[in-house]
XYZ file of C-alpha atoms in Angstrom:
584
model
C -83.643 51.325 -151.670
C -83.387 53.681 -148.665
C -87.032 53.692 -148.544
C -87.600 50.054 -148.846
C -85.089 48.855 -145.684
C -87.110 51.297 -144.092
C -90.453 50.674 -144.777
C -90.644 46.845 -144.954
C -88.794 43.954 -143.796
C -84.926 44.324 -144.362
C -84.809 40.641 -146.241
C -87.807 41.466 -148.716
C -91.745 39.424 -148.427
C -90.004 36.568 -149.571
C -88.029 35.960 -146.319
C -91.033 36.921 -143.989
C -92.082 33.638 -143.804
C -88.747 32.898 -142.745
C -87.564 35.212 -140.032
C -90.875 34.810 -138.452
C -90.320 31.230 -137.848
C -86.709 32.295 -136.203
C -89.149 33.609 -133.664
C -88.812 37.086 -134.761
C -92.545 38.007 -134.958
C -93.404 41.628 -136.233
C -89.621 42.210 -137.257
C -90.060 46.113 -136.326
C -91.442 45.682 -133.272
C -89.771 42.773 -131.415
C -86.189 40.261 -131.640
C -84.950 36.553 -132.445
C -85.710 34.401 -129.909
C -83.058 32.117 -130.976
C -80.017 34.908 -131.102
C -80.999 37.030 -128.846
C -81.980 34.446 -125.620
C -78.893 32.294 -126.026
C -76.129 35.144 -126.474
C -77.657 36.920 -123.107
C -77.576 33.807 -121.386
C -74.045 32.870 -122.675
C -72.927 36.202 -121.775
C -74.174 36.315 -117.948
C -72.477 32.441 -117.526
C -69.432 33.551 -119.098
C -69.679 37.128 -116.299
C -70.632 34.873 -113.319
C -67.799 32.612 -114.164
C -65.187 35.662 -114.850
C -66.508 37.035 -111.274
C -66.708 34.611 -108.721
C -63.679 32.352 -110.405
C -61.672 35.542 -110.768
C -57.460 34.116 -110.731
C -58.716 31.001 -111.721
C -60.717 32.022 -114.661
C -58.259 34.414 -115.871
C -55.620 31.380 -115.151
C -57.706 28.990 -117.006
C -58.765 31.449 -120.439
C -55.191 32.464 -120.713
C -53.832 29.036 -120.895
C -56.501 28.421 -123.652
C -55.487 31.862 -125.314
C -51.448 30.339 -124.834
C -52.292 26.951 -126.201
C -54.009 28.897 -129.353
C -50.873 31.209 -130.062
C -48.543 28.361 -129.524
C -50.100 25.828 -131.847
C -51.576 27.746 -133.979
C -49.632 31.211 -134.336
C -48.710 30.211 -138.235
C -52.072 29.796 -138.503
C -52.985 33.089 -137.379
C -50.260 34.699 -139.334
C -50.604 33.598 -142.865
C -54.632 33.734 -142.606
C -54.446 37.831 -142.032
C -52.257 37.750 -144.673
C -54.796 35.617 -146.804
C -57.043 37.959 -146.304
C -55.042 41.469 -147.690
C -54.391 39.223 -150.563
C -58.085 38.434 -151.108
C -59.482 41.707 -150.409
C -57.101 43.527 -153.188
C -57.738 40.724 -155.760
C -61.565 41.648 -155.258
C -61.473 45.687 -155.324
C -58.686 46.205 -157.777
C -59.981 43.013 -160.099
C -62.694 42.855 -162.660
C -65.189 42.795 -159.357
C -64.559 46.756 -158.610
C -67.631 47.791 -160.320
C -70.291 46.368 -158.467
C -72.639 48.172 -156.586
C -73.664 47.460 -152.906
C -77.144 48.101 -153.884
C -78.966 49.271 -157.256
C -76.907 49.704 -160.382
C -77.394 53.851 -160.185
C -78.016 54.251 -156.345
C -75.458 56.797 -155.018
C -73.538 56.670 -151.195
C -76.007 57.292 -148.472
C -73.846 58.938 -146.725
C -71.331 61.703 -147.884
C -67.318 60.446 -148.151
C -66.395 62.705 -145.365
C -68.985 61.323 -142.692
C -68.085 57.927 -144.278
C -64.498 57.925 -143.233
C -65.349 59.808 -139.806
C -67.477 56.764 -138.833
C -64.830 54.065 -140.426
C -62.143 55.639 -138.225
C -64.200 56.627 -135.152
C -65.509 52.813 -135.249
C -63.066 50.847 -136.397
C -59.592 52.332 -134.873
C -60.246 55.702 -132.940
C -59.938 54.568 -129.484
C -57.395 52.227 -130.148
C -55.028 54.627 -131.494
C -55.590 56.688 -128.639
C -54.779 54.314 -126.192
C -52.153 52.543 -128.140
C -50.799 56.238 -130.000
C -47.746 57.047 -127.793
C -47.473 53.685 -125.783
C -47.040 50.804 -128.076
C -44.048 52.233 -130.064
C -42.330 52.720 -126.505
C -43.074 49.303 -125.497
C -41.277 48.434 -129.458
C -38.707 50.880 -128.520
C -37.928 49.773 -124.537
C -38.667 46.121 -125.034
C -37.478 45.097 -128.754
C -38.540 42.395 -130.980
C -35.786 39.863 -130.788
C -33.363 40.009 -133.662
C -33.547 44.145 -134.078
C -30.612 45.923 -133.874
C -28.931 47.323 -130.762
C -28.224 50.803 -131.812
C -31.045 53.602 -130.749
C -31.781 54.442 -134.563
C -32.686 50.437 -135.577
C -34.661 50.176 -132.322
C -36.952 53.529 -132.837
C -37.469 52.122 -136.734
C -38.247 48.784 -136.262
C -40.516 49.827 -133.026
C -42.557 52.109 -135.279
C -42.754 49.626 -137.910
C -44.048 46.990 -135.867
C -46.727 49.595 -135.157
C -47.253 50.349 -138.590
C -47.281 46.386 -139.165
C -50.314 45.865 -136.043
C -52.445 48.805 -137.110
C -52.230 49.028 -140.823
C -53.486 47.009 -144.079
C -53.836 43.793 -142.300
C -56.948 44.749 -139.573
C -58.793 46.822 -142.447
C -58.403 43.731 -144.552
C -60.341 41.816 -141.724
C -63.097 44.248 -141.501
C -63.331 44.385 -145.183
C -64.061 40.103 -145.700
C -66.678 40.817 -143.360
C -68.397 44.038 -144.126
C -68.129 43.325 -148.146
C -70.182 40.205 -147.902
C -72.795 41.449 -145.461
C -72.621 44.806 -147.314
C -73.192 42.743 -150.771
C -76.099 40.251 -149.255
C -77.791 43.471 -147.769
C -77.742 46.481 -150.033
C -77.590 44.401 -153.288
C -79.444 40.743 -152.538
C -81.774 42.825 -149.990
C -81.456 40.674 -147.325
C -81.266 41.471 -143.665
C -78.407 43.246 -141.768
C -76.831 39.442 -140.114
C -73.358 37.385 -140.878
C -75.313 34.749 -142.013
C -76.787 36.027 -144.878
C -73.299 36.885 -146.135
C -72.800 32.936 -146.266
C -75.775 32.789 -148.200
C -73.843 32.012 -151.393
C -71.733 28.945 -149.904
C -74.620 27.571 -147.497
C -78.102 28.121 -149.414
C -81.037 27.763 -147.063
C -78.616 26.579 -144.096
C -78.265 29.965 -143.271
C -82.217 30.182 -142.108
C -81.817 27.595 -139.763
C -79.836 26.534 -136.828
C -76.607 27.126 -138.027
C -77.408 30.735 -139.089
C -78.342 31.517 -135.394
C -75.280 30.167 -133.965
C -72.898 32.440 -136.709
C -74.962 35.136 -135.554
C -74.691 33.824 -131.353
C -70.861 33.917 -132.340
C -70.787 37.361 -133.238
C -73.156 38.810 -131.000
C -71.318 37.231 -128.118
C -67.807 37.830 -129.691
C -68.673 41.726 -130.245
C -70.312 42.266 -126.644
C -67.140 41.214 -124.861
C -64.792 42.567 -126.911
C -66.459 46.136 -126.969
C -67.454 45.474 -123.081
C -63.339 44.792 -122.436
C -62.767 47.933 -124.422
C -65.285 50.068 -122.105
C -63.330 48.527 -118.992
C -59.906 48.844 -120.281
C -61.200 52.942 -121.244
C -62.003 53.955 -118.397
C -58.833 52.973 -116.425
C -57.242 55.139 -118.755
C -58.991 57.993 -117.744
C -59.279 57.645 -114.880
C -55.197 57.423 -114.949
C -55.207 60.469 -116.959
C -57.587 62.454 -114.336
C -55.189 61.152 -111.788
C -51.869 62.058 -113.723
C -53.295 65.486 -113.984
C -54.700 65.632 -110.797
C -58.075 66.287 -111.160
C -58.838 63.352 -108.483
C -56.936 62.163 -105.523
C -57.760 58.723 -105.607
C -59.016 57.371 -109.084
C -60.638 54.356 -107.306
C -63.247 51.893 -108.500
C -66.046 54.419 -107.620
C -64.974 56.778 -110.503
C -64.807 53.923 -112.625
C -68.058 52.859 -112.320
C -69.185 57.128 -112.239
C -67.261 57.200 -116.206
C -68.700 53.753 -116.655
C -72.133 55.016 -116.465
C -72.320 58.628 -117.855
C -70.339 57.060 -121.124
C -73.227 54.506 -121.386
C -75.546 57.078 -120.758
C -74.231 58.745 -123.813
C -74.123 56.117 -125.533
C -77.654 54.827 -125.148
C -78.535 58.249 -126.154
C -77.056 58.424 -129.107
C -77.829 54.989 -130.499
C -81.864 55.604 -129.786
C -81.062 58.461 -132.624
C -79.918 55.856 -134.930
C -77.034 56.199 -137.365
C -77.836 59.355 -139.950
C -77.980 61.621 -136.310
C -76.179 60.183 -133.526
C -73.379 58.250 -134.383
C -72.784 59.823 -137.228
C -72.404 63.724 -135.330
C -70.614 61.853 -132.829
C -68.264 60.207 -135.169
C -67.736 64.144 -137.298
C -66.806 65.865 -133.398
C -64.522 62.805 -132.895
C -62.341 63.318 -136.125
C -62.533 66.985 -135.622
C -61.698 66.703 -132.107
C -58.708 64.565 -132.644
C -57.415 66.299 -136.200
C -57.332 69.436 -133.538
C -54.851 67.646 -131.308
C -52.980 66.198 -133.651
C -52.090 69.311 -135.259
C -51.291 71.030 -131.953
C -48.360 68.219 -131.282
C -47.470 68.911 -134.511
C -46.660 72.630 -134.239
C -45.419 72.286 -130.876
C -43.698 68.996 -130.673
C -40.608 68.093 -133.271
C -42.069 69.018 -136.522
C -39.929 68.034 -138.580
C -38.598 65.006 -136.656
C -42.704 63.857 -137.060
C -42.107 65.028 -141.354
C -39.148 62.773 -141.818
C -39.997 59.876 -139.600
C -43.428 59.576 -141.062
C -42.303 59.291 -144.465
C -39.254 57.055 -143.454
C -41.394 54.715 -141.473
C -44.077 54.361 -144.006
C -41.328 53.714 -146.097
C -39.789 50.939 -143.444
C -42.983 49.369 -143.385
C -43.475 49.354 -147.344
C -40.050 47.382 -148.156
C -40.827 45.042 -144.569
C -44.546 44.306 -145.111
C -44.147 41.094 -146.499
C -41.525 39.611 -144.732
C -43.329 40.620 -141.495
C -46.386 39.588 -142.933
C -45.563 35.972 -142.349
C -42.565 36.565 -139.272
C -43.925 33.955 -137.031
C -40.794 34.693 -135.010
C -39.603 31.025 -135.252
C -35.845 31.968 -136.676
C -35.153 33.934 -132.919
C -36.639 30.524 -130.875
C -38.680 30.530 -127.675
C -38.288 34.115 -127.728
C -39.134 35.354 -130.695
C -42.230 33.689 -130.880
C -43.196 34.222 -127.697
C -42.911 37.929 -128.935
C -44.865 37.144 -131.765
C -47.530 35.582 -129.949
C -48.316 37.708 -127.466
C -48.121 40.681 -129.911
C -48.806 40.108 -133.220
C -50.981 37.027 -133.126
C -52.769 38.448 -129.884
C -53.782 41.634 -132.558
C -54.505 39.405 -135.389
C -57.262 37.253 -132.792
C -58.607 40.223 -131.136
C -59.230 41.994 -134.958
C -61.025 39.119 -136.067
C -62.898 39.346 -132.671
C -64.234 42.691 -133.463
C -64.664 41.644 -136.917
C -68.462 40.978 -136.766
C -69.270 44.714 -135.172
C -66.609 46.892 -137.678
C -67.827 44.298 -140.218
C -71.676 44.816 -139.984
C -71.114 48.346 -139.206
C -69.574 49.619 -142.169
C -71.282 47.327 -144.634
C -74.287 49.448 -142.639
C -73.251 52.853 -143.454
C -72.070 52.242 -147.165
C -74.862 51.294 -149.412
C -74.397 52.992 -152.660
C -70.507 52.278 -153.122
C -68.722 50.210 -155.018
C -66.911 47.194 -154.479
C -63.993 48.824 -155.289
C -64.588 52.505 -153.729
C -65.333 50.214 -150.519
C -62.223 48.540 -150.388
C -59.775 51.362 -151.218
C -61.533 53.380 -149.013
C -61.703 51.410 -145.935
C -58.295 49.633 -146.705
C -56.073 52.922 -147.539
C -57.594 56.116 -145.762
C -58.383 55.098 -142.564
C -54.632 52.994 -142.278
C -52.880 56.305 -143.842
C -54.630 57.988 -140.828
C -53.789 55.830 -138.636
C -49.767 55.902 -139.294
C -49.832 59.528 -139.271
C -51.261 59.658 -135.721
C -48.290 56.979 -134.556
C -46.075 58.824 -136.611
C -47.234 62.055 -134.804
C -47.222 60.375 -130.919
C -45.312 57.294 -130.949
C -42.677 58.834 -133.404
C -42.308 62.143 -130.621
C -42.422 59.724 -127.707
C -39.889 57.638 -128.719
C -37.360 60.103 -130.016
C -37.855 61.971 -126.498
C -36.956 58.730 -124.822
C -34.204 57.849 -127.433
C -32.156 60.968 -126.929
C -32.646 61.190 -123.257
C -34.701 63.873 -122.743
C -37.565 62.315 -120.899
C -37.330 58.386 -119.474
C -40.997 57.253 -119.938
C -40.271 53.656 -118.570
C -38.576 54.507 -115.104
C -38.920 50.886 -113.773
C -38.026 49.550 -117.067
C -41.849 49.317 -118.374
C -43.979 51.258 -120.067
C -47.216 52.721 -118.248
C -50.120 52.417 -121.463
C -52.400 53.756 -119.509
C -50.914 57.450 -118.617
C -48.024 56.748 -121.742
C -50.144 59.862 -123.940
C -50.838 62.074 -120.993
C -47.144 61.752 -119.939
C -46.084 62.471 -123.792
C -48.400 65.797 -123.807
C -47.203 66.687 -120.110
C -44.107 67.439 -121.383
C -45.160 69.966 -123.940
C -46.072 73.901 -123.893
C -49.495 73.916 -123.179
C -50.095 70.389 -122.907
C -51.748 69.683 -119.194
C -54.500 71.851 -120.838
C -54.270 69.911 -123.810
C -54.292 66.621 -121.429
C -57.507 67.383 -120.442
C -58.730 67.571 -124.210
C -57.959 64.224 -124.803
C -59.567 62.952 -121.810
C -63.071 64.555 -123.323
C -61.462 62.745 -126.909
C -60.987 59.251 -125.500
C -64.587 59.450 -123.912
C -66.235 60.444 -127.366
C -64.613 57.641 -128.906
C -65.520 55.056 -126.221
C -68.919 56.398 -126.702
C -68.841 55.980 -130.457
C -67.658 52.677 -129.812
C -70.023 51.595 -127.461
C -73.208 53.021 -129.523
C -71.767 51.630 -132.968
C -71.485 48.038 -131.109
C -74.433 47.946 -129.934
C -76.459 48.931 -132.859
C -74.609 46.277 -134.222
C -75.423 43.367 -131.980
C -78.836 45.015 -132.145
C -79.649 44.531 -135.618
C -78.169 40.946 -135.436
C -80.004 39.942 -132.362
C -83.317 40.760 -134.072
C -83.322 39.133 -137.259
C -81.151 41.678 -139.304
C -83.712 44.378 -138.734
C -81.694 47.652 -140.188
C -83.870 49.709 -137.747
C -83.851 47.530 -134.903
C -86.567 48.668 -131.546
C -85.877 51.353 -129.118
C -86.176 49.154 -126.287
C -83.794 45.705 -127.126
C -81.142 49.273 -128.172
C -81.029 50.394 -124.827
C -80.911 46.544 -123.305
C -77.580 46.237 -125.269
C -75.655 49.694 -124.615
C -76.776 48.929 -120.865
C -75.747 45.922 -120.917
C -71.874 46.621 -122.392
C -72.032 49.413 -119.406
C -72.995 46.824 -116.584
C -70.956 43.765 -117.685
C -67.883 46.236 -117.394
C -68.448 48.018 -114.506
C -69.236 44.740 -112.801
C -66.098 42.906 -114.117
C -63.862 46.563 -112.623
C -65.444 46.111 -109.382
C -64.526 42.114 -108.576
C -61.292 42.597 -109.945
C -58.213 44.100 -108.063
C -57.436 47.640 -109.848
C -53.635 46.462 -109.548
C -54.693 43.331 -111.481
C -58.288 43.421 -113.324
C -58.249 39.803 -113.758
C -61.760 39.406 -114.496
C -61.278 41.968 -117.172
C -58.447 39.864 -118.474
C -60.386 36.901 -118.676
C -63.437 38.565 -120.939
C -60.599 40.232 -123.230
C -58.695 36.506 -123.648
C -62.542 34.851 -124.005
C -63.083 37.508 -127.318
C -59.410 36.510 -128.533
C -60.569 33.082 -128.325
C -63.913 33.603 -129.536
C -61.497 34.363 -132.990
C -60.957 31.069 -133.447
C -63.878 29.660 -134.549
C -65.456 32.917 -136.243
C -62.385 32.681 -138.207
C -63.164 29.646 -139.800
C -66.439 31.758 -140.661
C -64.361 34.586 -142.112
C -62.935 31.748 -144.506
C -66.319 31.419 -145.275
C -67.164 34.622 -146.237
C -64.047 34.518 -148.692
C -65.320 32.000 -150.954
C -68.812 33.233 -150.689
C -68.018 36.391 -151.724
C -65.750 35.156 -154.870
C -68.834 32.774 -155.990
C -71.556 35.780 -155.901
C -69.306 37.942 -157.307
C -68.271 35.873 -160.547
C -71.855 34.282 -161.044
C -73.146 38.253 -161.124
C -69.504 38.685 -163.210
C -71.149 35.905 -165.809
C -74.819 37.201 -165.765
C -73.230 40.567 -166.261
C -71.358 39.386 -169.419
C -73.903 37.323 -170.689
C -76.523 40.169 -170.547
C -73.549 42.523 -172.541
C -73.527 40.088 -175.100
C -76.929 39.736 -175.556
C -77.487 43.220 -175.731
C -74.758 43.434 -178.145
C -76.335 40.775 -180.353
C -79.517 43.096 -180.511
C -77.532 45.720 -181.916
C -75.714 43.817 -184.349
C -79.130 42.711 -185.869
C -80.797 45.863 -185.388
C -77.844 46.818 -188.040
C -78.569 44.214 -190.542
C -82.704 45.137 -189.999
C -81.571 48.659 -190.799
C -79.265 47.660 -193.815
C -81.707 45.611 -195.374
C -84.614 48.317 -194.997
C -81.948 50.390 -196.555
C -81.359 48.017 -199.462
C -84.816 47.233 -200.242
C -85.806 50.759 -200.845
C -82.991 50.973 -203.097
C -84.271 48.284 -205.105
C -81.722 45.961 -204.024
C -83.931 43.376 -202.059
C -81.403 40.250 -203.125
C -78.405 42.118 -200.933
C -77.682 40.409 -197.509
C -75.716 42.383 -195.516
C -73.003 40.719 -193.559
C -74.166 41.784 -190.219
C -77.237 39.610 -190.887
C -74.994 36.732 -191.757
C -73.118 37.280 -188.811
C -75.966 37.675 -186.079
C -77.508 34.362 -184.567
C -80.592 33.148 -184.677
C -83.224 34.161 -181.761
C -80.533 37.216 -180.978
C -83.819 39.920 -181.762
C -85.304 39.039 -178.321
C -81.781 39.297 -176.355
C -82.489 41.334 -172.974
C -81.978 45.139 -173.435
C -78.572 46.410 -172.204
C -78.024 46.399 -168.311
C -77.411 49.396 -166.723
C -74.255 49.671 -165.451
């Protein structure tokens, strides 16, 4: 199967016809007209209208992103929770066994590099960012309703973490990159969210409505990885200042980082995923596992020991009732908290849902349904706690027992938060400057992964999308950033603001497509389920009367040619030509 997506077009001869009437053309050589055209020109009104309206667009977008969280938080809430649900019914069910691709074919990639580039694409710069700071935030500004005392304020802060960053994001990614992994490796069809509807929509898919799921995500993924990149580089540039490597981190550093990350970055997705993003993905884990384990035999050891296993065990006994907390029992305030935390994570998941999505169902032909989902569900979220456990859990006991006060005016700085954290450890300015180089890597891993992504969907699905339309979208993420950093105030990067609320929005209506994907999914998988079975009894059928053919061979040598066995009783009519056993 390697060889075929490789060799000819990703959705088989049978679906030439088709994406060439998209206006895809040679499908190796060029892109969709009808993606690619109307997500670029969505994408420079939406910049234009971020830039010159600047307060007013970031005014206008967050009263839309309001009006979503207030009417619709519940909805938010119990639909992430829908899909955990969902995704464990299909892995751990009598779906596990099927392969995303041919009945024998085994993982293209091996299980380490696999879970490097789930991590590195899916969470690593987030939990960078987010390691040390969001548990303070928990910790200085609590969720209405926690308990006053230090001890219930440093739990419930780290299991609020635990709550944002655990099963319920995987279980996003997962709805998304188990039907386009299914519809790709194992239907052969191309690499595009709307073949994952296949199942649900029939031949909708390869018309208009298939180009504006795919629009959707390609616009969805562009500004949420292009916020990301923005967002990124204010951090280091915060952490070069913090350490101070620069005197004045201003915007013309940001738009310096801006560029050599997409440099990088447009590198390493020309090299495609088996070199580039996956070596990139490999340093990243190392490179991080390294730092990890230097706050861990420096910092509180066995503070980090005991909390982790306490607050895994916090969020364990709490994960359903928070599950569906929409924060309504503590009034105005508690779901405002709710809103603008949970619900704000839950939206901007599903936002990145198309590039993690398409990504991973990219790099994990060979597995099975059920080796996909425990794998992407449990190891990278088991990874992910440990790191909070790690920073957050050593922040917050530091400013718990007094020893440092990371929120002087009473808030918490996210952007210098980590560098602050590792300041005030042996050895950790040097260290500091490590995870500068880390948060880069990721970013860059980031920005390659998404745009190979919006790649493949803006031309057709093509697995191996062209050189040229590669470097249009990593250049692209770099210059709708850097131009969003430099009309914005670096006090107040409204314009930034306003592209990070527009992907938070963009949630809405891709989440209806996520719903979608659900019941898509569950139809493919039981009508292969009942072909499956059918084919088992068939071939069991042959057997049976292969039995009797033998028995009665038997008897009539012996002279007793009057005998019929009971296996020939037993075995239908027409059973002899029953398909042979599938391979399973």
């Amino acid at each position: 199967m390697a060889a075929q997506s490789q060799e000819k077009p990703p959705g088989g001869d049978r679906d030439r016809e088709v994406l060439e009437a998209q206006g895809i053309g040679k499908l190796s050589a060029t892109i969709s007209h009808r993606v690619f055209w109307p997500a670029a020109v969505i994408i420079v009104a939406f910049i234009l209208y971020a830039v010159i309206g600047q307060e007013d667009a970031a005014e206008q977008m967050a009263d839309v992103q309001e009006g979503i969280g207030d009417n619709l938080g519940w909805y938010y809430m119990a639909l992430g929770s829908v899909f955990v649900i969902f995704v464990l019914w299909i892995g751990l069910g009598r779906y596990g066994r099927i392969r995303l691709g041919k009945d024998n074919e085994k993982p293209e990639f091996s299980t380490l590099s696999w879970f490097a580039m789930l991590f590195a694409a899916g969470m690593g710069i987030g939990l960078v960012y987010f390691g040390a700071a969001e548990p303070l935030n928990f910790f200085v500004d609590p969720k209405p309703g926690t308990g006053s005392s230090d001890a219930a304020k440093s739990e419930a802060a780290m299991v609020q973490t635990f709550l944002h960053w655990g099963v319920h994001p995987w279980a996003i990614y997962v709805v998304v990159g188990l039907a386009v992994g299914y519809a790709v490796h194992r239907k052969n069809r191309p690499v595009s969210i709307r073949w994952a509807l296949e199942p649900l929509l029939g031949d909708r898919v390869k018309g208009r409505l298939g180009d504006v799921i795919d629009i959707i995500a390609v616009v969805g993924t562009l500004f949420g990885v292009a916020t990301s990149l923005g967002l990124g580089v204010m951090q280091v540039s915060a952490g070069m200042g913090f350490l101070d490597w620069v005197d004045d981190p201003g915007k013309p550093l940001l738009v310096i980082l801006i560029a050599a990350i997409t440099g990088v970055a447009t590198i390493s997705v020309v090299t495609g995923v088996g070199k580039g993003i996956k070596w990139l993905s490999n340093f990243n884990m190392v490179l991080a596992g390294l730092i990890m384990l230097f706050v861990i035999a420096v910092g509180p050891t066995l503070f980090i020991a005991n909390g982790f296993v306490q607050d895994l065990g916090g969020y364990l006994q709490n994960i359903l009732r928070l599950s569906f907390d929409t924060g309504a029992s503590h009034g105005d305030a508690g779901t405002s908290f709710v809103n603008g935390w949970t619900v704000f994570y839950w939206g901007w998941w599903i936002s990145w849902a198309p590039f993690v999505g398409v990504f991973i169902a990219r790099i994990s032909r060979g597995r099975t349904v059920r080796e996909f989902v425990c794998g992407v569900l449990l190891v990278p979220t088991l990874l992910g706690f440990f790191w909070f456990a790690v920073f957050g859990g050593t922040a917050v006991k530091d400013q718990a027992s007094g020893a440092e006060n990371y929120a002087p005016d009473g808030a918490v700085s996210t952007d210098t938060a980590l560098f602050q954290v590792l300041d005030t450890l042996p050895g950790g300015t040097f260290i500091a400057g490590v995870t500068i180089l880390l948060i880069v890597a990721f970013f860059v891993t980031s920005s390659d992964s998404a745009s190979f992504v919006v790649d493949m969907l803006s031309s057709g699905g093509d697995p191996n999308p062209p050189v040229w339309s590669r470097v249009f979208w990593a250049v692209t993420e770099g210059a709708v950033a850097a131009a969003l950093l430099l009309a914005s105030d670096l006090g107040s990067p409204s314009s930034l603001n306003t592209l990070k609320t527009a992907a938070i929005v963009i949630a809405l209506p891709f989440s209806f497509v996520m719903i979608g994907m659900c019941i898509a999914t569950a139809k493919a998988f039981a009508s292969e389920r009942h072909a499956y079975e059918a084919a088992e009894r068939a071939a069991e059928q042959k057997k049976l009367v292969g039995r009797a053919v033998a028995a009665m061979e038997e008897n009539q040598e012996n002279g007793d040619s009057d005998a019929v066995p009971e296996e020939a009783r037993a075995a239908p009519s027409g059973a002899k030509d029953a398909p042979p056993e599938p391979t399973r």
